[in-house]
Amino acid sequence: MGLFPTYQKSEVHVTRGEGACLWDEQGRCYLDFTSGIGVCNLGHAHPRVKDALINQASKLWHISNLFPIQGQKEVASTLFRGTGLANAFFANSGAEANEAAIKLARRWGHQVKGVSRPEILTFYASFHGRTLATLTATGQEKVQEDCGPLPEGFAYAFYNDIASVKESVGGETVAILLEIIQGEGGIQPGEIAFLQEIEALCRERGYLLMVDEIQTGLGRTGKLFAYQEVGIQPDIVTCAKGLGNGFPVSVMLGRSGLETFLGPGSHGTTFGGNPLAMAVAGAVLQEMMETPLLAKVEEIGEYLGEKLQERLLSLSGVKAIRGRGMMWGVELDTPVAPFVKVLAEQGLLVLTAGPRVLRLLPPLIITKEQVDQAVDIIVTTWRQVEVDESLSGI
Ligand SMILES: *Cc1c(COP(=O)(O)O)cnc(C)c1O
């Protein structure tokens, strides 16, 4: 009897959070470089977001999408101003936003391109979610294992390899779906030339360019969306993790003209975009657009990157450091899970991305002092682990 053991749980029992700090049952403090997997971008218990939730909670929680929801118009128009896109569908999770994008691409493919079996190209080492369609879009066998039969209509190419993309598209292709930095796949940034060539190919052949910004979006890389740093303009953008700072909410944004393909009755959600979610997302966006937060992310993100390069790259067993903004991966030549456990014991919470990559997703409000503190803990702990291993003859 218990929870389905889908997650290997940490031994830290968190009871409270504020900013970039978490406290456990014993009152011990931890520096949070996970942000709840890239979700609490503004930090824990952010005053503006908390007030928005509490205010809305005393007015109206839920009425369903059968009624106009004022907050949806406001949040959508802020996102339109930030992206140049023109249509929004609100949902509850990243997978659902991607599911909506997949449906939209297929409907567009049937109705505009006249293909009977529309195919969407995605990438190896990508991550797009855990529903059947999105786990099939995810180019990782371990995510798909024993989940078959999988839905049809997906093909895969190698990331940062335009030749492989050109080989993998064909007459049935309707869309290319990709991350700007592959997150779960090991913090693998897309090269600018590669991403621009993909955009050119989409324009030339008439494919929808769909960017999954579920992890990279909402300031994580220093811009509202990571695609804005690489000079491309997607047709569809999905976004979730940072949008509600911990309140479950996601959105699929689409360019003008695509509204025709998700007409009345073609798609829906009971909870998506309810007044509580919109109040929170509105506050998150205000904080992001109206304060110098994004400039700060660029500055301190660069500082974090430099510190990691400077202090970790010379350590034996550290193979590579990749990332941007507040999204960094440290590739090791050994399994990373045991190291994550020791770091938690030392007061630093971090993530993994695949078996050998340490993933750092601090909240965007992290300070230089906290960056220094985290890097100190990583360096000291890594040295200690090495000593222990050599003593025990591993
Ligand atoms: C987390 C993530 C998802 C899935 O989001 P859920 O809310 O867990 O469904 C999809 N794509 C990317 C890039 C992600 O990082």
Coordinates of C-alpha atoms and ligand atoms in Angstrom, one line a residue:
M1 CA 0.0 0.0 0.0
G2 CA 1.4 3.4 -0.9
L3 CA 2.2 5.7 -3.7
F4 CA 3.1 4.2 -7.0
P5 CA 6.9 4.4 -6.9
T6 CA 7.2 6.5 -10.0
Y7 CA 9.8 8.8 -8.4
Q8 CA 13.0 8.0 -6.5
K9 CA 12.3 10.3 -3.6
S10 CA 14.9 12.5 -1.9
E11 CA 15.5 12.1 1.8
V12 CA 14.9 15.7 2.4
H13 CA 11.4 16.4 3.9
V14 CA 10.7 20.0 3.0
T15 CA 8.1 21.9 5.1
R16 CA 8.6 25.6 4.1
G17 CA 10.2 27.8 1.5
E18 CA 11.1 31.4 0.9
G19 CA 13.0 32.8 -2.0
A20 CA 15.8 30.3 -2.9
C21 CA 15.7 28.6 0.5
L22 CA 13.9 25.5 1.7
W23 CA 13.6 24.3 5.3
D24 CA 13.1 20.7 6.5
E25 CA 11.2 19.3 9.5
Q26 CA 14.3 19.9 11.7
G27 CA 14.5 23.5 10.6
R28 CA 17.6 22.8 8.6
C29 CA 18.0 25.2 5.6
Y30 CA 18.8 24.2 2.1
L31 CA 19.8 26.2 -1.0
D32 CA 17.3 25.3 -3.7
F33 CA 19.0 24.9 -7.1
T34 CA 16.0 22.8 -8.4
S35 CA 13.1 25.4 -8.3
G36 CA 10.8 22.4 -8.1
I37 CA 12.2 21.3 -11.6
G38 CA 12.3 24.7 -13.1
V39 CA 8.9 25.8 -11.8
C40 CA 9.4 28.3 -9.0
N41 CA 11.2 30.8 -11.1
L42 CA 10.4 33.7 -8.8
G43 CA 11.4 31.7 -5.7
H44 CA 9.2 30.2 -3.0
A45 CA 6.4 32.3 -1.4
H46 CA 6.9 35.2 -3.7
P47 CA 4.9 38.1 -2.2
R48 CA 3.2 39.3 -5.4
V49 CA 2.3 35.9 -6.6
K50 CA 1.0 34.8 -3.1
D51 CA -1.1 38.0 -2.8
A52 CA -2.6 37.4 -6.3
L53 CA -3.6 33.8 -5.3
I54 CA -5.1 34.8 -2.0
N55 CA -7.0 37.7 -3.5
Q56 CA -8.4 35.5 -6.2
A57 CA -9.2 32.7 -3.8
S58 CA -11.6 34.9 -1.9
K59 CA -13.4 35.9 -5.2
L60 CA -13.8 33.1 -7.6
W61 CA -12.0 29.7 -8.2
H62 CA -13.6 28.0 -11.1
I63 CA -16.4 28.4 -13.6
S64 CA -15.2 26.2 -16.5
N65 CA -14.4 27.3 -20.0
L66 CA -18.1 27.5 -20.9
F67 CA -17.8 31.1 -19.5
P68 CA -15.6 33.9 -20.5
I69 CA -12.6 34.2 -18.1
Q70 CA -11.3 37.8 -17.9
G71 CA -7.9 36.6 -16.6
Q72 CA -7.3 34.5 -19.7
K73 CA -7.7 37.6 -21.9
E74 CA -5.2 39.5 -19.8
V75 CA -2.6 36.8 -19.5
A76 CA -2.9 35.9 -23.2
S77 CA -2.5 39.6 -24.3
T78 CA 0.6 39.9 -22.2
L79 CA 2.0 36.8 -23.8
F80 CA 1.0 38.0 -27.3
R81 CA 2.9 41.3 -26.6
G82 CA 5.9 39.3 -25.5
T83 CA 5.9 36.9 -28.5
G84 CA 4.1 38.3 -31.5
L85 CA 1.8 35.3 -31.4
A86 CA -1.9 35.7 -31.5
N87 CA -3.8 32.7 -30.1
A88 CA -3.7 30.9 -26.7
F89 CA -5.0 27.7 -25.3
F90 CA -4.6 27.3 -21.5
A91 CA -4.1 23.9 -19.9
N92 CA -2.7 22.5 -16.7
S93 CA 0.6 20.8 -17.5
G94 CA 3.4 20.8 -20.0
A95 CA 2.3 17.5 -21.5
E96 CA -1.2 18.9 -22.1
A97 CA 0.1 22.0 -23.9
N98 CA 2.2 19.8 -26.1
E99 CA -0.7 17.5 -26.7
A100 CA -2.7 20.5 -27.9
A101 CA 0.1 21.5 -30.2
I102 CA 0.3 17.9 -31.7
K103 CA -3.5 17.9 -32.3
L104 CA -3.3 21.4 -33.9
A105 CA -0.5 20.3 -36.1
R106 CA -2.3 17.2 -37.2
R107 CA -5.6 19.1 -37.9
W108 CA -3.7 21.8 -39.8
G109 CA -1.9 19.0 -41.8
H110 CA -5.2 17.3 -42.7
Q111 CA -7.0 20.5 -43.6
V112 CA -4.2 22.6 -45.2
K113 CA -1.7 20.1 -46.5
G114 CA -4.2 17.4 -47.3
V115 CA -2.0 14.7 -45.9
S116 CA -3.9 11.6 -44.5
R117 CA -1.2 10.5 -42.0
P118 CA 0.5 13.6 -40.7
E119 CA 3.9 13.2 -39.2
I120 CA 5.7 15.3 -36.7
L121 CA 9.5 15.4 -36.5
T122 CA 11.0 15.5 -33.1
F123 CA 14.5 14.7 -31.7
Y124 CA 16.5 12.1 -29.9
A125 CA 17.2 13.0 -26.3
S126 CA 14.2 15.4 -26.3
F127 CA 11.5 15.5 -23.7
H128 CA 7.9 16.5 -24.3
G129 CA 5.9 14.8 -21.6
R130 CA 4.4 11.6 -20.3
T131 CA 1.0 11.2 -22.0
L132 CA 0.9 8.7 -24.8
A133 CA 1.3 11.2 -27.6
T134 CA 4.0 13.3 -25.8
L135 CA 6.0 10.3 -24.6
T136 CA 6.0 9.2 -28.2
A137 CA 7.2 12.6 -29.3
T138 CA 9.9 12.2 -26.7
G139 CA 12.9 10.7 -28.4
Q140 CA 14.0 8.5 -25.5
E141 CA 13.5 4.7 -25.3
K142 CA 13.5 4.7 -21.5
V143 CA 10.5 7.0 -21.5
Q144 CA 8.6 4.8 -24.0
E145 CA 9.6 1.5 -22.5
D146 CA 6.7 -1.0 -22.3
C147 CA 4.1 1.7 -23.1
G148 CA 3.3 0.4 -26.6
P149 CA 1.5 0.3 -28.8
L150 CA 2.6 3.9 -29.3
P151 CA 0.6 6.3 -31.5
E152 CA 1.8 6.7 -35.0
G153 CA 2.9 9.9 -36.7
F154 CA 6.3 10.7 -35.2
A155 CA 9.7 10.6 -36.7
Y156 CA 13.0 11.4 -35.0
A157 CA 16.2 13.2 -36.0
F158 CA 19.5 13.9 -34.2
Y159 CA 19.7 17.3 -32.5
N160 CA 22.2 19.8 -33.9
D161 CA 22.4 17.7 -37.0
I162 CA 20.6 19.3 -39.9
A163 CA 21.5 16.5 -42.4
S164 CA 19.7 14.1 -40.2
V165 CA 16.7 16.4 -40.1
K166 CA 16.6 16.6 -43.9
E167 CA 16.8 12.8 -44.2
S168 CA 13.9 12.4 -41.7
V169 CA 11.3 14.7 -43.2
G170 CA 9.1 13.7 -46.1
G171 CA 5.7 14.1 -47.8
E172 CA 3.8 13.4 -44.7
T173 CA 5.7 15.9 -42.4
V174 CA 3.5 18.7 -41.1
A175 CA 5.6 20.0 -38.2
I176 CA 9.0 20.0 -36.4
L177 CA 8.8 20.1 -32.6
L178 CA 11.9 21.0 -30.6
E179 CA 13.4 22.4 -27.5
I180 CA 15.8 25.4 -27.7
I181 CA 17.9 23.8 -25.0
Q182 CA 17.2 20.1 -24.5
G183 CA 16.5 20.0 -20.7
E184 CA 15.8 16.5 -19.5
G185 CA 18.1 15.2 -22.3
G186 CA 21.2 16.6 -20.6
I187 CA 21.1 20.4 -20.9
Q188 CA 22.1 20.4 -24.6
P189 CA 21.8 23.8 -26.2
G190 CA 20.7 24.0 -29.8
E191 CA 23.3 25.7 -32.0
I192 CA 22.1 29.0 -33.5
A193 CA 22.9 27.9 -37.1
F194 CA 21.0 24.6 -36.6
L195 CA 17.9 26.3 -35.2
Q196 CA 17.9 28.9 -38.0
E197 CA 18.3 26.1 -40.7
I198 CA 15.4 24.3 -39.2
E199 CA 13.3 27.5 -39.4
A200 CA 14.4 28.0 -43.0
L201 CA 13.4 24.4 -43.8
C202 CA 10.0 24.9 -42.2
R203 CA 9.4 28.0 -44.3
E204 CA 10.6 26.4 -47.5
R205 CA 8.6 23.1 -47.2
G206 CA 5.6 24.5 -45.3
Y207 CA 6.0 22.8 -41.9
L208 CA 4.8 24.3 -38.6
L209 CA 7.8 25.2 -36.4
M210 CA 6.7 24.2 -32.9
V211 CA 9.0 25.2 -30.0
D212 CA 8.6 23.5 -26.6
E213 CA 9.6 26.2 -24.1
I214 CA 8.1 24.3 -21.1
Q215 CA 11.4 24.3 -19.3
T216 CA 13.3 27.2 -21.1
G217 CA 10.4 29.7 -21.1
L218 CA 9.4 32.4 -18.6
G219 CA 12.9 33.9 -18.1
R220 CA 14.8 30.8 -17.4
T221 CA 17.5 31.6 -20.0
G222 CA 17.4 35.4 -19.6
K223 CA 14.7 36.3 -22.2
L224 CA 10.9 35.7 -21.8
F225 CA 11.4 32.8 -24.2
A226 CA 14.7 31.1 -25.2
Y227 CA 13.8 31.2 -29.0
Q228 CA 14.1 35.0 -28.8
E229 CA 17.8 34.7 -28.3
V230 CA 18.4 32.7 -31.5
G231 CA 16.6 34.8 -34.0
I232 CA 13.8 32.4 -35.0
Q233 CA 10.0 32.9 -35.0
P234 CA 8.0 29.8 -34.2
D235 CA 4.4 29.2 -35.3
I236 CA 3.6 27.5 -32.0
V237 CA 5.1 27.8 -28.6
T238 CA 4.3 25.7 -25.5
C239 CA 5.0 26.9 -22.0
A240 CA 4.3 25.6 -18.5
K241 CA 6.8 25.1 -15.7
G242 CA 7.5 28.8 -14.8
L243 CA 4.1 30.2 -15.7
G244 CA 2.4 29.5 -12.4
N245 CA 5.5 29.5 -10.1
G246 CA 4.1 26.3 -8.6
F247 CA 0.4 26.6 -9.5
P248 CA -0.3 24.1 -12.3
V249 CA -0.9 26.1 -15.5
S250 CA 0.3 25.8 -19.1
V251 CA -0.4 27.4 -22.4
M252 CA -0.1 26.7 -26.1
L253 CA 0.5 29.9 -28.1
G254 CA -0.1 29.9 -31.9
R255 CA 0.4 32.4 -34.7
S256 CA -2.4 34.3 -36.3
G257 CA -4.4 32.2 -38.7
L258 CA -4.1 28.9 -36.7
E259 CA -7.3 29.6 -34.7
T260 CA -9.3 28.1 -37.7
F261 CA -7.9 24.7 -36.8
L262 CA -9.0 24.5 -33.2
G263 CA -12.7 25.5 -33.6
P264 CA -15.6 24.9 -31.2
G265 CA -15.7 21.3 -30.0
S266 CA -12.3 20.3 -31.4
H267 CA -10.4 20.5 -28.1
G268 CA -11.0 21.3 -24.5
T269 CA -10.1 21.1 -20.8
T270 CA -12.2 21.3 -17.6
F271 CA -9.6 23.0 -15.4
G272 CA -7.3 24.7 -17.9
G273 CA -7.0 28.5 -17.4
N274 CA -9.3 28.8 -14.5
P275 CA -9.5 32.1 -12.5
L276 CA -7.0 30.9 -9.8
A277 CA -4.4 29.9 -12.5
M278 CA -4.9 33.1 -14.4
A279 CA -4.5 35.3 -11.3
V280 CA -1.2 33.6 -10.5
A281 CA 0.1 33.6 -14.1
G282 CA -0.8 37.3 -14.4
A283 CA 1.2 38.1 -11.4
V284 CA 4.2 36.0 -12.6
L285 CA 4.2 37.8 -16.0
Q286 CA 3.9 41.2 -14.4
E287 CA 6.9 40.5 -12.2
M288 CA 8.8 39.3 -15.2
M289 CA 7.9 42.1 -17.6
E290 CA 7.8 45.1 -15.2
T291 CA 10.9 44.6 -13.1
P292 CA 14.6 44.3 -14.1
L293 CA 14.4 40.6 -13.4
L294 CA 15.3 39.3 -16.9
A295 CA 18.4 41.6 -17.2
K296 CA 19.5 40.2 -13.8
V297 CA 19.1 36.6 -15.0
E298 CA 21.4 37.4 -17.9
E299 CA 24.0 39.0 -15.6
I300 CA 23.9 36.4 -12.7
G301 CA 23.4 33.5 -15.2
E302 CA 26.6 34.5 -16.9
Y303 CA 28.3 34.7 -13.5
L304 CA 27.1 31.3 -12.6
G305 CA 28.3 29.9 -15.9
E306 CA 31.8 31.5 -15.4
K307 CA 32.1 30.2 -11.8
L308 CA 31.2 26.7 -12.9
Q309 CA 33.7 26.8 -15.8
E310 CA 36.4 28.3 -13.6
R311 CA 36.1 26.1 -10.6
L312 CA 34.7 22.8 -11.9
L313 CA 36.1 22.2 -15.3
S314 CA 39.6 21.6 -14.0
L315 CA 38.4 18.9 -11.6
S316 CA 39.1 15.3 -12.7
G317 CA 35.8 13.6 -13.6
V318 CA 34.1 16.7 -14.9
K319 CA 33.7 16.4 -18.6
A320 CA 31.7 19.5 -19.8
I321 CA 29.7 22.4 -18.6
R322 CA 26.8 23.6 -20.8
G323 CA 23.9 26.0 -20.5
R324 CA 22.7 29.6 -20.4
G325 CA 20.9 31.9 -17.9
M326 CA 19.7 29.9 -14.9
M327 CA 19.9 26.5 -16.7
W328 CA 23.2 24.7 -16.4
G329 CA 24.4 21.1 -16.8
V330 CA 27.7 19.7 -15.5
E331 CA 28.5 16.5 -17.3
L332 CA 30.4 13.9 -15.2
D333 CA 32.2 10.7 -16.2
T334 CA 30.4 8.8 -13.4
P335 CA 26.8 8.3 -12.4
V336 CA 25.5 11.5 -10.8
A337 CA 22.8 10.2 -8.5
P338 CA 25.0 9.4 -5.5
F339 CA 26.6 12.9 -5.8
V340 CA 23.2 14.6 -5.7
K341 CA 22.5 12.8 -2.4
V342 CA 25.7 14.0 -0.8
L343 CA 25.1 17.5 -2.0
A344 CA 21.7 17.5 -0.3
E345 CA 23.5 16.4 2.9
Q346 CA 25.7 19.4 2.5
G347 CA 22.7 21.8 2.1
L348 CA 22.5 22.1 -1.6
L349 CA 19.5 20.7 -3.6
V350 CA 20.2 20.0 -7.3
L351 CA 18.7 17.9 -10.2
T352 CA 20.0 15.4 -12.7
A353 CA 19.4 15.3 -16.4
G354 CA 20.1 11.8 -17.6
P355 CA 22.5 9.5 -15.7
R356 CA 25.7 11.6 -15.8
V357 CA 24.6 15.2 -15.9
L358 CA 24.1 17.4 -12.8
R359 CA 21.4 19.9 -13.6
L360 CA 21.2 23.3 -11.9
L361 CA 17.9 25.2 -12.2
P362 CA 18.1 27.9 -9.4
P363 CA 15.3 30.4 -9.1
L364 CA 15.8 33.5 -11.3
I365 CA 16.1 35.6 -8.1
I366 CA 19.3 33.9 -7.0
T367 CA 22.0 36.2 -5.8
K368 CA 25.8 36.2 -6.6
E369 CA 26.4 35.3 -2.9
Q370 CA 24.1 32.3 -3.2
V371 CA 25.8 31.3 -6.5
D372 CA 29.2 31.4 -4.7
Q373 CA 27.8 29.4 -1.9
A374 CA 26.4 26.7 -4.2
V375 CA 29.6 26.4 -6.3
D376 CA 31.7 26.2 -3.1
I377 CA 29.5 23.3 -1.9
I378 CA 29.8 21.5 -5.2
V379 CA 33.6 21.9 -5.4
T380 CA 34.2 20.9 -1.8
T381 CA 31.8 17.9 -2.0
W382 CA 33.3 16.7 -5.3
R383 CA 36.8 16.8 -3.9
Q384 CA 35.6 14.9 -0.8
V385 CA 33.8 12.3 -2.8
E386 CA 37.0 11.7 -4.9
V387 CA 39.1 11.3 -1.7
D388 CA 36.5 8.8 -0.3
E389 CA 36.5 6.9 -3.5
S390 CA 40.3 6.6 -3.7
L391 CA 40.4 5.5 0.0
S392 CA 37.7 2.8 -0.6
G393 CA 39.6 1.7 -3.8
I394 CA 36.7 2.4 -6.2
Ligands
LIG1 C1 8.7 19.2 -18.0 C2 8.7 19.2 -19.4 C3 7.5 18.8 -20.1 C4 6.4 18.1 -19.4 O1 5.7 18.9 -18.5 P1 4.7 18.3 -17.5 O2 4.1 19.5 -16.8 O3 5.4 17.4 -16.6 O4 3.7 17.5 -18.3 C5 7.5 18.9 -21.5 N1 8.6 19.4 -22.2 C6 9.6 19.9 -21.5 C7 10.7 20.5 -22.4 C8 9.8 19.8 -20.2 O5 10.9 20.2 -19.6

